[in-house]
């Protein structure tokens, strides 16, 4: 059970880190996304 929790924690942290990198290093995508959101 503890092993499963560790794996789940690792996956969540990994995904969160990937999202953070994506947001930091893809400002163009972020600008496009905000533009689409504002138009709707």
mmCIF file of C-alpha atoms in Angstrom:
data_model
loop_
_atom_site.group_PDB
_atom_site.id
_atom_site.type_symbol
_atom_site.label_atom_id
_atom_site.label_comp_id
_atom_site.label_asym_id
_atom_site.label_seq_id
_atom_site.Cartn_x
_atom_site.Cartn_y
_atom_site.Cartn_z
ATOM 1 C CA UNK A 1 0.000 0.000 0.000
ATOM 2 C CA UNK A 2 2.787 2.390 0.939
ATOM 3 C CA UNK A 3 4.559 1.563 -2.321
ATOM 4 C CA UNK A 4 1.442 2.465 -4.317
ATOM 5 C CA UNK A 5 1.149 5.755 -2.452
ATOM 6 C CA UNK A 6 4.818 6.523 -3.172
ATOM 7 C CA UNK A 7 4.313 5.812 -6.865
ATOM 8 C CA UNK A 8 1.182 7.958 -6.949
ATOM 9 C CA UNK A 9 2.984 10.807 -5.184
ATOM 10 C CA UNK A 10 5.879 10.539 -7.639
ATOM 11 C CA UNK A 11 3.519 10.606 -10.628
ATOM 12 C CA UNK A 12 1.640 13.640 -9.291
ATOM 13 C CA UNK A 13 4.890 15.505 -8.585
ATOM 14 C CA UNK A 14 6.243 14.556 -12.006
ATOM 15 C CA UNK A 15 3.113 15.790 -13.783
ATOM 16 C CA UNK A 16 3.082 19.006 -11.751
ATOM 17 C CA UNK A 17 6.772 19.592 -12.586
ATOM 18 C CA UNK A 18 6.114 18.964 -16.288
ATOM 19 C CA UNK A 19 3.213 21.432 -16.253
ATOM 20 C CA UNK A 20 5.388 24.009 -14.482
ATOM 21 C CA UNK A 21 8.169 23.587 -17.071
ATOM 22 C CA UNK A 22 5.620 23.801 -19.890
ATOM 23 C CA UNK A 23 4.149 27.032 -18.507
ATOM 24 C CA UNK A 24 7.592 28.544 -17.880
ATOM 25 C CA UNK A 25 9.129 27.609 -21.213
ATOM 26 C CA UNK A 26 6.107 27.979 -23.511
ATOM 27 C CA UNK A 27 4.874 31.574 -23.027
ATOM 28 C CA UNK A 28 3.725 31.654 -26.658
ATOM 29 C CA UNK A 29 1.334 28.782 -26.007
ATOM 30 C CA UNK A 30 0.139 30.528 -22.852
ATOM 31 C CA UNK A 31 -0.527 33.729 -24.800
ATOM 32 C CA UNK A 32 -2.471 31.852 -27.459
ATOM 33 C CA UNK A 33 -4.501 30.054 -24.810
ATOM 34 C CA UNK A 34 -5.388 33.276 -22.982
ATOM 35 C CA UNK A 35 -6.336 34.870 -26.313
ATOM 36 C CA UNK A 36 -8.712 31.989 -27.081
ATOM 37 C CA UNK A 37 -10.194 32.152 -23.582
ATOM 38 C CA UNK A 38 -10.736 35.907 -23.796
ATOM 39 C CA UNK A 39 -12.431 35.626 -27.194
ATOM 40 C CA UNK A 40 -14.993 33.155 -25.831
#
